[in-house]
Each structure stands twice: as structure tokens, then as C-alpha cells.
Short mmCIF file of C-alpha atoms in Angstrom, two decimals:
data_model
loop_
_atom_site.label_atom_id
_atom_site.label_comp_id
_atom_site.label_asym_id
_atom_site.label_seq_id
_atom_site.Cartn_x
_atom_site.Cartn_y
_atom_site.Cartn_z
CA UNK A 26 -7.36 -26.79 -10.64
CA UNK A 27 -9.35 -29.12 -8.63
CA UNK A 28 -12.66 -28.80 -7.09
CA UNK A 29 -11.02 -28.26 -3.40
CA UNK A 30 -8.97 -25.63 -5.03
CA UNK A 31 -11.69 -23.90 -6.75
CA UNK A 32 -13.41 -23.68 -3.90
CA UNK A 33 -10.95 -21.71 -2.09
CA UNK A 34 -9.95 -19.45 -4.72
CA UNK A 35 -13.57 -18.15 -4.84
CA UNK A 36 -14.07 -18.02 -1.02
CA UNK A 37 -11.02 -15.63 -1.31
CA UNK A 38 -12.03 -14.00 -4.24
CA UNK A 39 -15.26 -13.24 -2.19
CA UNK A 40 -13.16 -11.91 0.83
CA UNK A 41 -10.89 -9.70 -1.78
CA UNK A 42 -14.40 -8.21 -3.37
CA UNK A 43 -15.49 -7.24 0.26
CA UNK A 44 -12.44 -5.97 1.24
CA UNK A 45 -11.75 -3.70 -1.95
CA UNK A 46 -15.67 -1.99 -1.16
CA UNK A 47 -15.80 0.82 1.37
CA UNK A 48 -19.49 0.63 1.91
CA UNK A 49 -19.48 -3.53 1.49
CA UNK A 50 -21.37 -5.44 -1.27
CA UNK A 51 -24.96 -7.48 -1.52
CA UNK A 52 -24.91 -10.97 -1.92
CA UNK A 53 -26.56 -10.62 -5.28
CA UNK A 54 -23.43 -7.94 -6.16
CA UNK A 55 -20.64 -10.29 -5.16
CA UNK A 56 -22.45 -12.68 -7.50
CA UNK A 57 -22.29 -10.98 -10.46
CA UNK A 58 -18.76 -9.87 -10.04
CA UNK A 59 -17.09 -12.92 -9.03
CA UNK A 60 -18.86 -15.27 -11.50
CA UNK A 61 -19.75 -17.12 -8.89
CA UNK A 62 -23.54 -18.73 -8.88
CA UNK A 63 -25.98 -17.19 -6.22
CA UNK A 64 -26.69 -19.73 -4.21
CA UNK A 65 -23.32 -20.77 -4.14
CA UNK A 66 -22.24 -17.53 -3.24
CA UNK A 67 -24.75 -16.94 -0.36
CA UNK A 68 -23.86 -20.68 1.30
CA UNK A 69 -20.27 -19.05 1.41
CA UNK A 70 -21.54 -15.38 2.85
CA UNK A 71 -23.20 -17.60 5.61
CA UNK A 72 -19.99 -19.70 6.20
CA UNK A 73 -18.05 -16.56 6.71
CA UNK A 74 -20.78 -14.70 8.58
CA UNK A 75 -21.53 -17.99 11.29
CA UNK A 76 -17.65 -17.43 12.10
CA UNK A 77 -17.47 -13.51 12.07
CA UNK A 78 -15.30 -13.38 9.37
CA UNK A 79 -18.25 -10.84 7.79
CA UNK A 80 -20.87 -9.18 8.80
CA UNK A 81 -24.38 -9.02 7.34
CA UNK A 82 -26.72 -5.78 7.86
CA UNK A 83 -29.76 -5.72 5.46
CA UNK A 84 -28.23 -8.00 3.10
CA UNK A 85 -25.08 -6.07 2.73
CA UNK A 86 -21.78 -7.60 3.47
CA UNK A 87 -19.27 -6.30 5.12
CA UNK A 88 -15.58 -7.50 6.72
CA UNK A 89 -16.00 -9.21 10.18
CA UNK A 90 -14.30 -9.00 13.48
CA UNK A 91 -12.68 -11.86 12.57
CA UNK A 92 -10.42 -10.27 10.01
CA UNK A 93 -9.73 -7.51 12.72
CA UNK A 94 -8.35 -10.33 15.16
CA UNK A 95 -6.32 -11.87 12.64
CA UNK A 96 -5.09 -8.47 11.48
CA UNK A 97 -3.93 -7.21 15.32
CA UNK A 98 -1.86 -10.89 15.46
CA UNK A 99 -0.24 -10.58 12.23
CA UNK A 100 0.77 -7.20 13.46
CA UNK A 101 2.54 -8.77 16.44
CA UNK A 102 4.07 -11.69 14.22
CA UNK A 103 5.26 -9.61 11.30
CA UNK A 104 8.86 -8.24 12.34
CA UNK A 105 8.93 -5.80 9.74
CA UNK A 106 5.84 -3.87 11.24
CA UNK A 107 6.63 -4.29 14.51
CA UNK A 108 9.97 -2.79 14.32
CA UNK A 109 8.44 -0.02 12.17
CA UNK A 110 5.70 1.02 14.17
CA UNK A 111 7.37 2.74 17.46
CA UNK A 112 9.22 4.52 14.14
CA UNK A 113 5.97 5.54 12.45
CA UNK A 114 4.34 6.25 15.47
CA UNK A 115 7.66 8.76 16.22
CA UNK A 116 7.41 10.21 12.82
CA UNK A 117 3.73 11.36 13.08
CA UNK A 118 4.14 12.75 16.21
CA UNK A 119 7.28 14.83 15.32
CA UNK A 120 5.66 15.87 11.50
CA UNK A 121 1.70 16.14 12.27
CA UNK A 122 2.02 13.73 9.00
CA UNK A 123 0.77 10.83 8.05
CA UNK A 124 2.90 8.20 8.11
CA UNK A 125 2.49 5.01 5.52
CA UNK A 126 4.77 1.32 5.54
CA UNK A 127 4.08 -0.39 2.49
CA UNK A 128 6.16 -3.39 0.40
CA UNK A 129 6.17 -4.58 -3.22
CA UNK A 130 2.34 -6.17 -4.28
CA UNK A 131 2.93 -7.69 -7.94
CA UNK A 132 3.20 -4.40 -10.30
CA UNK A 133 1.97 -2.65 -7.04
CA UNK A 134 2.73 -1.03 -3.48
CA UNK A 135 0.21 -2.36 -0.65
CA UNK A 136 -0.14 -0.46 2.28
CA UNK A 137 0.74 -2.90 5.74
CA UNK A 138 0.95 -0.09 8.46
CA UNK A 139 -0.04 3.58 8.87
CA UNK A 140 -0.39 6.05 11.11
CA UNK A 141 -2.39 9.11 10.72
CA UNK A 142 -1.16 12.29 11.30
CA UNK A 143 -3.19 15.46 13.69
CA UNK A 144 -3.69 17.75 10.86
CA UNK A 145 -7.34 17.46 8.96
CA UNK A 146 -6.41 16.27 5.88
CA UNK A 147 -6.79 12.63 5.57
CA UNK A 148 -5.29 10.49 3.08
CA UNK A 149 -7.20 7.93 0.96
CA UNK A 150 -4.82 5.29 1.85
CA UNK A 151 -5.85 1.72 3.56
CA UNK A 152 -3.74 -1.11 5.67
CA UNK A 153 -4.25 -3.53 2.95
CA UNK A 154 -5.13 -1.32 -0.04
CA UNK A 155 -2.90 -1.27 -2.94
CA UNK A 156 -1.72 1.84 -5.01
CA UNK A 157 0.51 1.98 -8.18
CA UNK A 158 3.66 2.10 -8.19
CA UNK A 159 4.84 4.88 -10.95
CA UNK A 160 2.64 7.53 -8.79
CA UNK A 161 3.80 7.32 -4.99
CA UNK A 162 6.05 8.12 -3.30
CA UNK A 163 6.88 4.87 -1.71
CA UNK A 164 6.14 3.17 -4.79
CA UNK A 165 8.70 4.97 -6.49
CA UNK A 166 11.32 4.56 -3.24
CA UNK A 167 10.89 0.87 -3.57
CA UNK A 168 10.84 0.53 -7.20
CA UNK A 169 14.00 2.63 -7.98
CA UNK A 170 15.93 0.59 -5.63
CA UNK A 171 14.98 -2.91 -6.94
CA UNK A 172 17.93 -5.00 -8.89
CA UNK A 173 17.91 -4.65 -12.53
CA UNK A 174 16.39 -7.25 -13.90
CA UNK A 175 13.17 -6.95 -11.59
CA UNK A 176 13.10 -3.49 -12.35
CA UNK A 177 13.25 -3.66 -15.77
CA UNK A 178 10.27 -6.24 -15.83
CA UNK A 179 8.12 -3.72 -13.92
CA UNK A 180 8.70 -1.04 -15.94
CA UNK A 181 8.30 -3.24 -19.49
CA UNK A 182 4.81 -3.91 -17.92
CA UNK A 183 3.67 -0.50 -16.07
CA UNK A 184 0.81 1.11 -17.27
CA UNK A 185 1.04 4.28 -16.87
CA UNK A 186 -2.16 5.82 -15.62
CA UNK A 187 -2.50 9.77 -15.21
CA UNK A 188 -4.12 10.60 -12.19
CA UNK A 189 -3.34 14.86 -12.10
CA UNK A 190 -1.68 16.85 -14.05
CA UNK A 191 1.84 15.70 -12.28
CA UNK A 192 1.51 12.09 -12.62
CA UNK A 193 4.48 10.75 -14.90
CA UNK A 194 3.39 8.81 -17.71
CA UNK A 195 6.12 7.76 -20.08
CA UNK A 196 8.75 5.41 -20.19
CA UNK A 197 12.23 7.85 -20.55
CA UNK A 198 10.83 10.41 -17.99
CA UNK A 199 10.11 7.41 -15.62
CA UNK A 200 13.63 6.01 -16.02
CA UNK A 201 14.95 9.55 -15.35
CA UNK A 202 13.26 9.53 -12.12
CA UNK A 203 14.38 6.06 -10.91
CA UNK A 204 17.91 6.91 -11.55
CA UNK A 205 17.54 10.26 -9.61
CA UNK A 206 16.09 8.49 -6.76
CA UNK A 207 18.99 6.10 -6.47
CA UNK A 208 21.23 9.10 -6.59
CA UNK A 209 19.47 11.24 -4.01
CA UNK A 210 18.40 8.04 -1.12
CA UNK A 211 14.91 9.37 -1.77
CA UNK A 212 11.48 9.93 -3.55
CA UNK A 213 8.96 12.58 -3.99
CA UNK A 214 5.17 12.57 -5.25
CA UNK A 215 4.79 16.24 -6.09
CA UNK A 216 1.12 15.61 -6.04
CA UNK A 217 1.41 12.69 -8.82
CA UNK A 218 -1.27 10.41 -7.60
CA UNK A 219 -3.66 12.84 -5.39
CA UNK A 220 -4.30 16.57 -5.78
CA UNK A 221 -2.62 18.53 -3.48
CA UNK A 222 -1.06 15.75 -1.41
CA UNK A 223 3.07 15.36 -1.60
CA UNK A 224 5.16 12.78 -0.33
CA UNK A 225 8.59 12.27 0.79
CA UNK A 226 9.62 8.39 1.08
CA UNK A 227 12.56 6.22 1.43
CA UNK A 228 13.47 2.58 0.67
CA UNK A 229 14.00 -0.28 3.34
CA UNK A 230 16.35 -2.20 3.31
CA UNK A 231 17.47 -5.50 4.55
CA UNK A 232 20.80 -6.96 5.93
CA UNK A 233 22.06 -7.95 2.66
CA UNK A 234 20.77 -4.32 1.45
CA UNK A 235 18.09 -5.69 -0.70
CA UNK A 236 14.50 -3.08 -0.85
CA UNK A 237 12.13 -4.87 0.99
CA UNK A 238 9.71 -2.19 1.96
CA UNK A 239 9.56 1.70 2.17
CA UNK A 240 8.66 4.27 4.25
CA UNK A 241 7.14 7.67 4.06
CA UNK A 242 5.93 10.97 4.93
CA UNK A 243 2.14 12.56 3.31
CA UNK A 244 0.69 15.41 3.77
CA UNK A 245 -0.64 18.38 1.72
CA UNK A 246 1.47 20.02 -0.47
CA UNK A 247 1.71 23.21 1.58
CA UNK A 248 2.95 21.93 4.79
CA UNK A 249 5.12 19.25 2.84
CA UNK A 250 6.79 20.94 0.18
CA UNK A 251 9.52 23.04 1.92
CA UNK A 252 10.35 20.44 4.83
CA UNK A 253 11.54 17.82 2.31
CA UNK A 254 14.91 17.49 2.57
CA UNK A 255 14.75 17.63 6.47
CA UNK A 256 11.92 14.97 5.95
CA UNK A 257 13.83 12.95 3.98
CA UNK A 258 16.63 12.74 6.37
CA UNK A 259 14.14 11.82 9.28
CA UNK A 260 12.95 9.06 6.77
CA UNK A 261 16.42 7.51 6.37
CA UNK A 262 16.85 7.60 9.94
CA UNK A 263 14.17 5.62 10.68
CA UNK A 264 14.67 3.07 8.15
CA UNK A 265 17.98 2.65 9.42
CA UNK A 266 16.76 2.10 12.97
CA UNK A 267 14.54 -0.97 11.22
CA UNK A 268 17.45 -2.62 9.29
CA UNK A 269 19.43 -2.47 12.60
CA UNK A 270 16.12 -4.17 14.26
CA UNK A 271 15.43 -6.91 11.55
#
């Protein structure tokens, strides 16, 4: 990799550090955990803080309004969000759920859109933040619907981490539930990656019916749990309506 390069893998390495921290980072902080020499790293904090790309308040860094801006006109330029977000927006409003867009990340889901739902529980979900894939419900919506031979490289490489009691964490039992998904159009996380929060999600697909995102439906368990079938049906309604848009 050349110096040029190098240069602009770190700056983004920086950015990705930032990003992942809810209360934002100190110079010396980003440092350490990008490898990155200190004064180095603080000539690119000011870069990025002269153009409002972060903000600085004592000495802890924090995303910019820069990143906002760019983030409102990739909404508008991404198709796939703007034809899902009337559709999202519809969803909340009809559940009192949160609803979450995500797509495939590497071995993970990341969150692009979301709208919150009016009841008080709030998810810990992120535009941008990435969850795993063998835990979520839209993880699992996406991932059971991918062609064989990507699925079967995902699942030779999942690690399966137990976050409750529900969370599935073997191979066979995961297979079982991919096939089931396929069979029924839809997922479930019966509280598998948060405690007490269920999910009802379905896949996305494209023109040439290949998964290219998924959509779903989160709330707590005791609001969620009964309404899933009629959830899942409002699900594949909506995804529908964003083929048909795409």
C-alpha cells in the first residue's frame, strides 16, 4: 500500500473509531487504538475538525455536521431508502413499532434507515451501526434468502456469539432456521440478540429476485409476540411495494 493510501485508510479508520463511540473519543484514545502516532493523529483530528467533519469539546471528538449533510444527501440519492422510507414511516405509524432497513455488511447486517416507533422502549439500534447476523431478525431474513454458495460461506465463518438465553448458537440448529425461513417468507428474533425485544422481518428483494436488503418490525416481546403473523404480512407488503419502486 502506498503512502497516499495509507494515509487514507487511517483518516477512515479514525472516522470508523468515532463513529463506533457513543460518547466520542480523546485524541490521545484514538491514538492508542488505531496505531496511529499522536501527533499524526491530532494533525488529522484538526483536518477533520477545520471542515466540520468532527467536532472537538474539551479534547473529545465527536462526529461533525458534516457527516450529517452528507448523510441527509445520500438519503435522497440512495433509491433503496428512498423508496423504503414513506413504507417505514407507514409501518411505525400503523404498529407503534420501530421500524429498521438494513442490507448485508461483510458477515454482518448494517442498519441504513429507521424509524422509531411511539411506545417507550427504544431499541439500541443505529443508521450505520452493524449487528450480527445469526441473532436478528433481519439478519436472519437476509441471510436465509441468500444463494447457496454465499450462504454457505457465511455460515462456515459465523461465530456464533450468545447474547440471552435465546440466541442460537450452533451450526445444525442455525441451518434449521434458515430453511424454515425460506419456507415461511419470514424471520423472527424471539428475543435472540436483546432481552425482551422480538422481531418480525422480511427479505427484499430485487427485480431479478435476488435479497438485497430486509425489512422489519421491533418491539418488546409483549406487544410483538401475538401480532406476528399479521406483522409479517404487513412486512411483505411493504417490501413488495419497494421491488415494484426499484
Amino acid at each position: 500500500m502506498k503512502n497516499g493510501e495509507k494515509s487514507f485508510s487511517k483518516l477512515f479508520e479514525i472516522i470508523e473509531l468515532v463513529a463506533q463511540s457513543p460518547s466520542g473519543m480523546s485524541g490521545k484514545a484514538i491514538s492508542e487504538a488505531s496505531n496511529i502516532p499522536l501527533s499524526t493523529t491530532f494533525r488529522m483530528l484538526k483536518f477533520m475538525t477545520d471542515n466540520d467533519y468532527l467536532l472537538s469539546d474539551k479534547g473529545v471528538y465527536t462526529l461533525g455536521l458534516g457527516f450529517v449533510r452528507l448523510g441527509n444527501v445520500a438519503g435522497t440519492q440512495n433509491l433503496l431508502i428512498k423508496a423504503a422510507r414513506p413504507l417505514l414511516a407507514e409501518l411505525s405509524l400503523q404498529t407503534s413499532e420501530t421500524v429498521h432497513l438494513a442490507k448485508l455488511h461483510g458477515d454482518r447486517i448494517v442498519y441504513i434507515d429507521k424509524v422509531e416507533g411511539s411506545r417507550l422502549i427504544r431499541m439500541g439500534s443505529l443508521i450505520g451501526k452493524t449487528s450480527p447476523l445469526h441473532c436478528t431478525g433481519v439478519g436472519k431474513a437476509i441471510f436465509a434468502f441468500l444463494d447457496d454458495l454465499q450462504r454457505e460461506k457465511l455460515l462456515a465463518e459465523l461465530e456464533y456469539t450468545p447474547f440471552t438465553p435465546n440466541t442460537i448458537t450452533g451450526d445444525l440448529r442455525m441451518r434449521q432456521e434458515l430453511d424454515s425461513i425460506r419456507q415461511q417468507g419470514y424471520s423472527v428474533d424471539n428475543c435472540e440478540h436483546e432481552d425482551w425485544v422480538y422481531c418480525v422481518a422480511v427479505p427484499i428483494f430485487n427485480r431479478e429476485h435476488q435479497v438485497i436488503a430486509g425489512i422489519s418490525i421491533s418491539g418488546a416481546e409483549m406487544y410483538m409476540r401475538d401480532r406476528k403473523l399479521q406483522l409479517a404480512r404487513l412486512l411483505n407488503a411493504a417490501a413488495n411495494h419497494i421491488t415494484s419502486a426499484l
